Coordinates of C-alpha atoms in Angstrom, one line a residue:
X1 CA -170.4 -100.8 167.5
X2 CA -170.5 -101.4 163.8
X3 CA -169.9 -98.9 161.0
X4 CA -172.4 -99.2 157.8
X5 CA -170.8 -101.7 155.1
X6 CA -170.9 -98.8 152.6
X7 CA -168.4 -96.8 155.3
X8 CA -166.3 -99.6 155.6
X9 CA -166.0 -99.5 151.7
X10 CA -166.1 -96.3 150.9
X11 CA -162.7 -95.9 154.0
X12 CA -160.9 -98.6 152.0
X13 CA -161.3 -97.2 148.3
X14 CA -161.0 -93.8 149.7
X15 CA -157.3 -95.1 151.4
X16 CA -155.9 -96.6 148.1
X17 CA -157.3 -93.4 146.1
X18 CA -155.1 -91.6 148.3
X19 CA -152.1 -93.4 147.9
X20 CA -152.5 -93.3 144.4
X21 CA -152.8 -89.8 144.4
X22 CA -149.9 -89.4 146.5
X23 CA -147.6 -91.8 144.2
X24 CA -149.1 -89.6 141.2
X25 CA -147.5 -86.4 142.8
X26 CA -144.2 -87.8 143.6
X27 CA -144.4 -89.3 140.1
X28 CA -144.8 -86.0 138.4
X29 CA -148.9 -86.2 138.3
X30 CA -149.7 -82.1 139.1
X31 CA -152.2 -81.9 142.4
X32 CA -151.1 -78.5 143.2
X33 CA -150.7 -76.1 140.3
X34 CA -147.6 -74.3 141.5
X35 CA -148.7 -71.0 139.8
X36 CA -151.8 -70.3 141.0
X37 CA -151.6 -72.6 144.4
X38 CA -155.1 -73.9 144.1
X39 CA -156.2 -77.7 144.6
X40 CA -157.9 -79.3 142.2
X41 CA -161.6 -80.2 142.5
X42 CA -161.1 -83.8 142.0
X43 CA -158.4 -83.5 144.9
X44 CA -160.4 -81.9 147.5
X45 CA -163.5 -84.0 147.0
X46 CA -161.3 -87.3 147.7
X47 CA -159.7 -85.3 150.6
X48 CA -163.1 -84.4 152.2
X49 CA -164.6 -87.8 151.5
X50 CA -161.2 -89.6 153.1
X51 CA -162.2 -86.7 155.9
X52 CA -165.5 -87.8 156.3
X53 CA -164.3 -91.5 156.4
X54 CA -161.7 -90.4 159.7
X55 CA -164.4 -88.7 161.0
X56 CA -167.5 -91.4 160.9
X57 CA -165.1 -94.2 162.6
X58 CA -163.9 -91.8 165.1
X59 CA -167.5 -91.1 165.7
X60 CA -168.1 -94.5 166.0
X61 CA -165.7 -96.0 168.1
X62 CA -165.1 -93.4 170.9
X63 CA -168.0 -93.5 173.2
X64 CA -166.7 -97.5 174.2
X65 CA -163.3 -95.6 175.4
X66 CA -163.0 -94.6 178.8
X67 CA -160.7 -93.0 181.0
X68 CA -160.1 -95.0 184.1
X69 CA -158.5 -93.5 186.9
X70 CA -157.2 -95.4 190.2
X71 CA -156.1 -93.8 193.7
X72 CA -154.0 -96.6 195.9
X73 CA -152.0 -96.4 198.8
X74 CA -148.5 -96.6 199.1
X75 CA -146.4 -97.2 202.2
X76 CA -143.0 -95.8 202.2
X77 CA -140.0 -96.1 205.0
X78 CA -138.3 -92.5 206.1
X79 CA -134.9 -92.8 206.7
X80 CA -132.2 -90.3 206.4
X81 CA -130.0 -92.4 205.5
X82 CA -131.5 -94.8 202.9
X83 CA -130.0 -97.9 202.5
X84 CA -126.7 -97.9 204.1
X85 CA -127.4 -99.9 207.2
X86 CA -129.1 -102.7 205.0
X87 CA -125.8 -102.8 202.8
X88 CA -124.0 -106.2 203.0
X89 CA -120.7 -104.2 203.0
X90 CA -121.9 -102.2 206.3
X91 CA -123.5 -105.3 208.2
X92 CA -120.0 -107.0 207.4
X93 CA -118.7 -105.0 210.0
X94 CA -121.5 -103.5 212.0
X95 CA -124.1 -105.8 212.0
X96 CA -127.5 -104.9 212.7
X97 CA -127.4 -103.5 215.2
X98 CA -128.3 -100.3 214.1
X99 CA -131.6 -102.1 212.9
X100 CA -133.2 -100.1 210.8
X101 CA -134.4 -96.3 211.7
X102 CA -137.5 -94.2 210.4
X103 CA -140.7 -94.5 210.1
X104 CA -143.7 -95.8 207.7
X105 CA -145.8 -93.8 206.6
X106 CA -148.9 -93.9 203.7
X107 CA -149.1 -91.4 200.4
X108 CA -152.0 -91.6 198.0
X109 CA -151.0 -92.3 194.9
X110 CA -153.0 -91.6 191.7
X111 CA -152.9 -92.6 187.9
X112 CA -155.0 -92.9 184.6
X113 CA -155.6 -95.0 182.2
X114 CA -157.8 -95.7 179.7
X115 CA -160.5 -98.9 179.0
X116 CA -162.7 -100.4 176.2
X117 CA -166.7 -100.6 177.3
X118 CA -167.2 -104.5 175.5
X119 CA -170.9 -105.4 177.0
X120 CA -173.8 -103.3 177.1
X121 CA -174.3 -103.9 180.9
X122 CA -171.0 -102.8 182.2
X123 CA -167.7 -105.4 181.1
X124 CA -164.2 -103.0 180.6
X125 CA -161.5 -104.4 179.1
X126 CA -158.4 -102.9 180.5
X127 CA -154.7 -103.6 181.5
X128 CA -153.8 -104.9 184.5
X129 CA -151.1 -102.8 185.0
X130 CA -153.7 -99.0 185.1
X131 CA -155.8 -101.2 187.9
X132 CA -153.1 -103.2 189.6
X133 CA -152.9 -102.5 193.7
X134 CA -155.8 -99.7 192.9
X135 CA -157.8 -98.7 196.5
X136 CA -160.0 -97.0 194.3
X137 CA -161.4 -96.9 190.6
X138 CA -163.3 -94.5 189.0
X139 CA -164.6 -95.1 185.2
X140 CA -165.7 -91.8 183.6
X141 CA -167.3 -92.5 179.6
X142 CA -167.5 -90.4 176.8
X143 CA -170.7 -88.7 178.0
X144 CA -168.9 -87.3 181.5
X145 CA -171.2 -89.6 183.3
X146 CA -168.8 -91.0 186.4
X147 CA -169.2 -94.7 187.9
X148 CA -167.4 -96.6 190.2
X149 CA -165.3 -99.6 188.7
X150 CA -165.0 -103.1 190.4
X151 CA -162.1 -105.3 189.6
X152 CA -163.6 -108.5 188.1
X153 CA -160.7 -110.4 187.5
X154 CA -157.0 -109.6 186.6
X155 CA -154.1 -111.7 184.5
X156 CA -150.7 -110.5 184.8
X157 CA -149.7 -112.7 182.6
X158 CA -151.3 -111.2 179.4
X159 CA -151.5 -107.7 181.2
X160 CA -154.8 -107.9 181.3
X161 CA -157.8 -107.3 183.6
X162 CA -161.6 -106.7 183.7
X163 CA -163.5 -104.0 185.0
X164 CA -167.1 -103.6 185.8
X165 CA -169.7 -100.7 186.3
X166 CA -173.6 -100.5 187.4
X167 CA -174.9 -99.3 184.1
X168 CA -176.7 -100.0 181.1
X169 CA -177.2 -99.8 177.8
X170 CA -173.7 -98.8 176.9
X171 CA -171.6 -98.1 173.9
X172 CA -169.6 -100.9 173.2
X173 CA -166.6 -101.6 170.3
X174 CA -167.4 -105.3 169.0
X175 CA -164.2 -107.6 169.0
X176 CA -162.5 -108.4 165.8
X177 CA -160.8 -111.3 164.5
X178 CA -157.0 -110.1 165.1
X179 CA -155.8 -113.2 163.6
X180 CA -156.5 -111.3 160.2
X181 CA -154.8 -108.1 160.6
X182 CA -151.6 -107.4 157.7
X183 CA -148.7 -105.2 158.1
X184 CA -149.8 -101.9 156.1
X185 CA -153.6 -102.5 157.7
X186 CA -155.2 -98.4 158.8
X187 CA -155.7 -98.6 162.6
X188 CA -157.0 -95.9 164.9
X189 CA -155.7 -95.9 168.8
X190 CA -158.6 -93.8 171.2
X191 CA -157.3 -93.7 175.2
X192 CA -156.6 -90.6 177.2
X193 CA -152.8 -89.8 177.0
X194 CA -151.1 -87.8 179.6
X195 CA -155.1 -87.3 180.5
X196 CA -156.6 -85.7 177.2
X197 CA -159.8 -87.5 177.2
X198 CA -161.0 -89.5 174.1
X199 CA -157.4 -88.6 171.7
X200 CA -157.5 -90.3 168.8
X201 CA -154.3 -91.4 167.1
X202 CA -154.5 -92.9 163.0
X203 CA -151.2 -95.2 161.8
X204 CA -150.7 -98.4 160.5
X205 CA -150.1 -101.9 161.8
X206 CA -146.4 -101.9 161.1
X207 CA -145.7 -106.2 162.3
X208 CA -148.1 -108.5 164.4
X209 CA -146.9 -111.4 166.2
X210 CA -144.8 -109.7 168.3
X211 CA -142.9 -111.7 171.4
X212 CA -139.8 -111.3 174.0
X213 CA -140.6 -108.0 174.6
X214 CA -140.7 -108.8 178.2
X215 CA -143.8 -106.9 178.8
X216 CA -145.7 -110.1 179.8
X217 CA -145.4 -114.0 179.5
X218 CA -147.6 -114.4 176.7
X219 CA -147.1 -111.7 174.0
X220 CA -148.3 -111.8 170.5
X221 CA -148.5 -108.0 170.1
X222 CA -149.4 -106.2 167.2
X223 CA -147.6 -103.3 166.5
X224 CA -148.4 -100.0 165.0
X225 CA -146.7 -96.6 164.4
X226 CA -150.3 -95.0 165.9
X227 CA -149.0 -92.6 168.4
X228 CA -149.6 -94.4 171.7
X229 CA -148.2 -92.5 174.5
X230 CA -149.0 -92.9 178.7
X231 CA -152.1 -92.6 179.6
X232 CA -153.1 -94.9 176.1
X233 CA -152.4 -98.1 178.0
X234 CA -156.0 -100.1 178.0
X235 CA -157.4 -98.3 175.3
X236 CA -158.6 -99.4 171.7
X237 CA -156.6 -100.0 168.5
X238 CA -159.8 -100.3 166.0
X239 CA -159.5 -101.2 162.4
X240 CA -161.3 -99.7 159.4
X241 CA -164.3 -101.7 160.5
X242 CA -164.7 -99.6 163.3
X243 CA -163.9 -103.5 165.6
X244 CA -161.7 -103.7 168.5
X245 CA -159.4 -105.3 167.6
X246 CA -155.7 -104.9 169.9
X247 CA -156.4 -103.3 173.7
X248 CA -153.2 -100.6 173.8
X249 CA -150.6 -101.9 175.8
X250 CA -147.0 -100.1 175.8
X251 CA -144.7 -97.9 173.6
X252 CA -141.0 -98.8 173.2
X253 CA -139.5 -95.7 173.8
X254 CA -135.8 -94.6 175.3
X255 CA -137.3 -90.7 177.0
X256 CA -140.5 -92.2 177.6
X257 CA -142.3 -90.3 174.9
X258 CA -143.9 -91.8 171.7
X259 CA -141.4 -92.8 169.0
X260 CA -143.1 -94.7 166.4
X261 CA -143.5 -97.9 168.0
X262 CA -146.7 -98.8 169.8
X263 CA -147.6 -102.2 171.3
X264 CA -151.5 -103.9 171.2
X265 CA -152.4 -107.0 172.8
X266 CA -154.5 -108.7 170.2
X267 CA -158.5 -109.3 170.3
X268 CA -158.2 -112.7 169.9
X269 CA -155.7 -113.1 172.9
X270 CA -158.2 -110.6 175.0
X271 CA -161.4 -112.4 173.9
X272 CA -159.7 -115.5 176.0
X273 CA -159.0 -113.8 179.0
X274 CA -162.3 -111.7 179.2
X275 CA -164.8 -115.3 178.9
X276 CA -162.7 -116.9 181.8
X277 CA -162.6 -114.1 184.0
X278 CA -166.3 -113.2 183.2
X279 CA -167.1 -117.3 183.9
X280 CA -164.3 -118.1 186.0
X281 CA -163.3 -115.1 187.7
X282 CA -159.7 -116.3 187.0
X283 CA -158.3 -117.5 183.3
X284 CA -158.1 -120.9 182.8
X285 CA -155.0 -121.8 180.7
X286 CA -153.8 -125.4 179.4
X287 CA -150.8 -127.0 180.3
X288 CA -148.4 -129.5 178.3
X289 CA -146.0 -129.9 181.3
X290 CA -142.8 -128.9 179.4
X291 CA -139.7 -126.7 179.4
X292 CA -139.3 -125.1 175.7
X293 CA -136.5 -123.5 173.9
X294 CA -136.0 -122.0 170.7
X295 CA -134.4 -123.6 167.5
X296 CA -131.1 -121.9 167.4
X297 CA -129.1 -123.1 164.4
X298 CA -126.2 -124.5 166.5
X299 CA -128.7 -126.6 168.5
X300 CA -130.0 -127.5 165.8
X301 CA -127.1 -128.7 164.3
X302 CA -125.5 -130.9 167.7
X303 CA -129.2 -132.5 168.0
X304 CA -129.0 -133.4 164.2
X305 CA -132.1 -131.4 163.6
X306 CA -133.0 -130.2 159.6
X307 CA -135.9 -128.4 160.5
X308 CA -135.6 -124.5 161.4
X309 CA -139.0 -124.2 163.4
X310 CA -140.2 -125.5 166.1
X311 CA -140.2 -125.5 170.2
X312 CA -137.2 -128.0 171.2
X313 CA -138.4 -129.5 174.0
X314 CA -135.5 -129.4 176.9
X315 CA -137.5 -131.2 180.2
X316 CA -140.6 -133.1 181.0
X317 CA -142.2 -132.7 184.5
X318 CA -143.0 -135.9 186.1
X319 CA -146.7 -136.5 186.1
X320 CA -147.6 -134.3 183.5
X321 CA -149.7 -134.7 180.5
X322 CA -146.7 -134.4 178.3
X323 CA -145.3 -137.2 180.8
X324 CA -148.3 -139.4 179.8
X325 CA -148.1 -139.0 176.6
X326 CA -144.3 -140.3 176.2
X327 CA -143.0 -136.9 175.1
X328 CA -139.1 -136.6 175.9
X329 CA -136.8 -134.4 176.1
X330 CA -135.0 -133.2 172.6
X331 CA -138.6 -133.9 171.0
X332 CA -139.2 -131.4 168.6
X333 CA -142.7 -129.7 168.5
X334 CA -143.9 -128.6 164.9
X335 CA -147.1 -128.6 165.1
X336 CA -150.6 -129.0 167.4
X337 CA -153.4 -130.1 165.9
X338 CA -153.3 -128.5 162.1
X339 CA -151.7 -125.5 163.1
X340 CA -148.1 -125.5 162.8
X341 CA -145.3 -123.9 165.9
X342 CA -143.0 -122.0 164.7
X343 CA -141.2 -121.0 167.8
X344 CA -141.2 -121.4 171.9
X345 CA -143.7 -118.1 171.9
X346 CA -146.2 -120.1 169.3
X347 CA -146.4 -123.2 171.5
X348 CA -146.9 -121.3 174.6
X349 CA -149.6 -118.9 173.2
X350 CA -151.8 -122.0 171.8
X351 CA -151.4 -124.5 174.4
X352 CA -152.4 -121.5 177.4
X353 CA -155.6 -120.6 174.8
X354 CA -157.0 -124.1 174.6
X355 CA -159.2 -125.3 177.7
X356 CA -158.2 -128.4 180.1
X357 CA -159.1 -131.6 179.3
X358 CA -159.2 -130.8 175.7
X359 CA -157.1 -133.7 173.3
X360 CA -154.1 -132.4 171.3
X361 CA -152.8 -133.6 168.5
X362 CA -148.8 -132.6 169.0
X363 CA -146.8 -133.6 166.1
X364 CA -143.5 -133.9 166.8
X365 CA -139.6 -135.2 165.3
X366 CA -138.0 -137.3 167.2
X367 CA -134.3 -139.2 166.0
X368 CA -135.2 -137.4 162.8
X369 CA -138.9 -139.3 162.1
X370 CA -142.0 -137.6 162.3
X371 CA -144.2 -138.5 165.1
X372 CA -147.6 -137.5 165.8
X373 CA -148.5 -138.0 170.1
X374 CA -152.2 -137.4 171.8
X375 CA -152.0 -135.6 174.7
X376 CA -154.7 -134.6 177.0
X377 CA -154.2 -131.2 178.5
X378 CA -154.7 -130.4 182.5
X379 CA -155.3 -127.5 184.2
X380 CA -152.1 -124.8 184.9
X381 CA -151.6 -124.0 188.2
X382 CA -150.4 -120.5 188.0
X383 CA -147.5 -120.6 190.4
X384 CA -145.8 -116.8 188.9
X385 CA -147.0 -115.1 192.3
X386 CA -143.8 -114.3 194.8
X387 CA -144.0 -117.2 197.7
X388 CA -142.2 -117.1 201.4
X389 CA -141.6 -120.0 202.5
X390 CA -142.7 -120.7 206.3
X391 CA -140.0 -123.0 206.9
X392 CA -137.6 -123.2 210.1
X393 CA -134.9 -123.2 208.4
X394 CA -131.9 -121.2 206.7
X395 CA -133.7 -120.5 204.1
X396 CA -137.3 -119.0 205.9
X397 CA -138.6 -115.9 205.0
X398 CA -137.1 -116.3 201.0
X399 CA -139.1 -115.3 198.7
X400 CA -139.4 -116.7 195.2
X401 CA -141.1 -117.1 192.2
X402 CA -140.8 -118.8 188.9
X403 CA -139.0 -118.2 186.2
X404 CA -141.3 -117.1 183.8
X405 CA -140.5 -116.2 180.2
X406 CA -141.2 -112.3 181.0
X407 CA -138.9 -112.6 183.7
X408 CA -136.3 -114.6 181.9
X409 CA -136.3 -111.8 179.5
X410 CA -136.4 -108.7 181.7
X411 CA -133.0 -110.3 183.6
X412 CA -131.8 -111.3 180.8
X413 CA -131.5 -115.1 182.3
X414 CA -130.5 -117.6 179.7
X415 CA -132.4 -120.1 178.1
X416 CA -130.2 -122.7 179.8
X417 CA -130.5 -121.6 183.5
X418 CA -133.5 -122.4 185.6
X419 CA -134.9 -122.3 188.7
X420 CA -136.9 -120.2 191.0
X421 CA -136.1 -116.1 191.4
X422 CA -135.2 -114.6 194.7
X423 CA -137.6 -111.8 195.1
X424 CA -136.9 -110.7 198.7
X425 CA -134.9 -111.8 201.9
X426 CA -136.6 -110.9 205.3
X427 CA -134.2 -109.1 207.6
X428 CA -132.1 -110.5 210.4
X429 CA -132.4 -113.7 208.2
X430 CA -128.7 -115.7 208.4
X431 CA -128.7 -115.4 204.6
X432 CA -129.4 -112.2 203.6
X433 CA -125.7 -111.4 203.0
X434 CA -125.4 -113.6 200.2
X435 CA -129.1 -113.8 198.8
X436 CA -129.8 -111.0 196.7
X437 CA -133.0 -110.0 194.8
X438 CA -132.9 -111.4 191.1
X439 CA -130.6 -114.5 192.0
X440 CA -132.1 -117.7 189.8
X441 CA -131.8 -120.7 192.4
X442 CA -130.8 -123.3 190.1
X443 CA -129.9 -126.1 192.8
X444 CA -130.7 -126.7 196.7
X445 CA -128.0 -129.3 198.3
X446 CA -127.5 -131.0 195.3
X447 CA -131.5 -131.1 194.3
X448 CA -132.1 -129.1 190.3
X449 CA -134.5 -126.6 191.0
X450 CA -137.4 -126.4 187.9
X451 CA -140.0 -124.6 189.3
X452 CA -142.0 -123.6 193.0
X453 CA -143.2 -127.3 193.5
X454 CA -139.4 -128.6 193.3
X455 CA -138.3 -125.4 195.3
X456 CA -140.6 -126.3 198.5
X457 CA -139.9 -129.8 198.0
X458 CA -136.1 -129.8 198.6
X459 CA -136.7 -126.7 201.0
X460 CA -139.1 -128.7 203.3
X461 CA -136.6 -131.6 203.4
X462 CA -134.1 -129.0 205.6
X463 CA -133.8 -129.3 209.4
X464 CA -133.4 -126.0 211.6
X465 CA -129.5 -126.5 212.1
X466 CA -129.0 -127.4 209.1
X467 CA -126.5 -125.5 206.6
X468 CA -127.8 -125.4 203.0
X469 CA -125.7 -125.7 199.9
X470 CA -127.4 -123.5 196.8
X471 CA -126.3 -123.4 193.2
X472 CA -127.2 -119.5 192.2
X473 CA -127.0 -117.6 189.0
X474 CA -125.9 -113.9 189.3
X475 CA -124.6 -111.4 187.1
X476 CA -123.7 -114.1 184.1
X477 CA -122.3 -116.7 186.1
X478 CA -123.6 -120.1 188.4
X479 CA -121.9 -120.2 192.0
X480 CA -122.3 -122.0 194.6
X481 CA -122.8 -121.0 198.4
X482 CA -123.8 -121.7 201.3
X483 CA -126.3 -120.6 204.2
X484 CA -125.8 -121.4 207.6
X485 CA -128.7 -121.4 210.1

């Protein structure tokens, strides 16, 4: 939904009038006479035409918003006395031969959230998190009218998903180019926070290119001082053009309430996501087939390295395009094509965005000469989702995933560690006194651990009687240990 060009102008000349103004009154200009405590003519016609401005993009933009609202079920184990007989501590002693007593039993659980209409026949942008495990979903728009919402397609990566509804000729917000948004730009976020239907914040965009937040594994968030509180998440951020152009994501906050800082995931980054899922019913990313690092100074300095941006490539994966291609490890990427990588973040964001198959340009410094290698991109195989293995070994009933940037964050792993993430250990399993959740496998007997593939791999190589040797990071520290069957 567009606003007339004259709006659009009129909003912007109408902003910089005001701060004008506002500099002329700290500057001594007189807006208020202090006697008579009137405003000024000229004053209050700028005032209602700014008014006018807030109020026509507000009217704009707000039927595409709508409140979403999931129920799902949640399955919950009764037991008096929590988690003692699980405790490593207790079983050291006692066993398990207590088991472990209580019951499951189901709650309904319900939340909200908010969504951004972007087709005329139905399409929601949303976040993956408001829909995520949802029994239910129930979209209700601007107008009261109430539908029932399908999940199209979800990506947990960019905490994003799609919604649909049977209905037509909606409102919809058009997607803007994201790429051109400034710090100091006027935005607008519309959502539903703590369930106040169709509340509409104003702020700024106070930085974009936001990353390591460890909200997601690819972040490029903008961010804005526009209140965003819970509830917001999957609603619009819309510039003065009345486009959508960030879907409301997060606030960083430390009581959980709104405290200046607000997090978007760009348009450009949602526009992506919403054409695969709509086409594919999944996102189709790129993949280089590299581990990436930042450019710290020091490294940069050992390696011999001038340069100050870049991703430092620290492994190749057998096999992979980057394989192909001749990359190596201690390459360092600059640039793709003719845009230039600053960091780790830029690399990942641009390679994931561009389709398999596609030919890459990836310009890189190698021994300190300047290189330029063609890749061909293939398909990645998202491998992020928690896996048991079904082996008959020690090790069955472990589950992992991979170390993903978000993750890598959020635990606070460093850049030099990896391996695959213990998510779980099955009871009455031999090595569930040792395994915890959150340890990083980094080795089995002897074998480095990258990824899921090299995980199964060594794992499937392990007879039943076998005792495994594992190389684990833990609380700031690699150990080794062992797992008998």
């Amino acid at each position: 939904m567009k606003m007339k060009n004259d709006s659009v102008k009129l909003w912007k000349k109408i902003a910089l009038i005001a701060v004008i103004l506002a500099v002329a009154g700290l500057s001594g200009g007189v807006i208020l006479h202090a006697k008579e405590k009137t405003v000024s003519k000229d004053s209050v016609n700028v005032l209602e035409k700014l008014s006018d401005a807030f109020a026509e993009l507000a009217e704009a933009t707000r039927p595409a918003v709508v409140n979403i609202s999931t129920t799902s079920t949640i399955t919950m184990q009764e037991n008096p006395f929590g988690n003692m007989f699980s405790d490593p501590f207790f079983q050291h002693f006692f066993g398990n031969q207590f088991g472990n007593p209580g019951q499951q039993r189901k709650y309904k659980s319900s939340a909200l959230g908010s969504g951004v209409i972007v087709s005329a026949d139905g399409y929601i942008l949303t976040n993956n998190h408001v829909v995520k495990g949802a029994d239910e979903i129930k979209v209700t728009l601007y107008d009261k009218r109430e539908f029932k919402g399908k999940v199209v397609g979800t990506d947990q990566r960019t905490d994003l998903a799609v919604v649909k509804i049977d209905a037509r000729g909606l409102p919809t917000l058009t997607l803007g180019d994201s790429g051109k948004m400034k710090t100091g730009d006027l935005v607008l976020a519309i959502g539903n926070p703590f369930g106040l239907n169709q509340t509409i914040t104003m702020g700024i965009v106070s930085a974009v290119g936001r990353s390591n937040i460890g909200l997601a594994d690819y972040e490029d968030f903008i961010q804005t001082d526009a209140a965003i509180n819970p509830g917001n998440s999957g609603g619009a951020l819309v510039n003065a053009s009345g486009e959508l152009v960030g879907i409301n994501t997060a606030i960083y906050s430390t009581s959980g309430g709104y405290m200046g800082i607000g997090f978007a995931i760009p348009s450009d980054m949602a526009k992506v996501v919403l054409d695969s899922i709509i086409k594919h019913g999944k996102v189709i990313r790129g993949w280089l087939g590299v581990s990436i690092q930042d450019l710290t100074p020091d490294i940069a300095k050992g390696l011999g390295i001038k340069e100050t941006a870049g991703a430092l490539v620290s492994g190749v994966q057998t096999g992979s395009p980057a394989d192909k291609a001749g990359l190596k490890q201690g390459d360092l990427i600059t640039g793709i094509n003719s845009g230039k990588i600053d960091d780790s973040t830029s690399l990942r964001n641009i390679i994931a965005s561009t389709a398999p198959g596609t030919k890459v340009d990836v310009r890189i410094i190698r021994n300190g000469k300047e290189q330029t290698v063609t890749v061909v991109l293939s398909e990645y195989k998202d491998h992020a989702i928690a896996k048991k293995t079904e082996y008959d070994n020690a090790l069955k009933g472990v589950s992992v995933q991979d170390l993903t940037p978000g993750l890598r964050n959020k635990l606070s792993i460093p850049e030099g560690v990896n391996g695959v993430v213990v998510t779980g250990v099955s009871p009455n399993l031999a090595g569930q006194r040792l395994l915890q959740p959150n340890d990083v496998i980094e080795e089995v007997n002897r074998t480095a651990i990258q990824n899921i593939q090299d995980y199964d791999q060594a794992v499937s190589r392990i007879h039943a009687k076998d005792t495994v040797l594992l190389l684990i990071y833990r609380d700031g520290t690699s150990v080794y240990l062992t797992i008998q069957p």
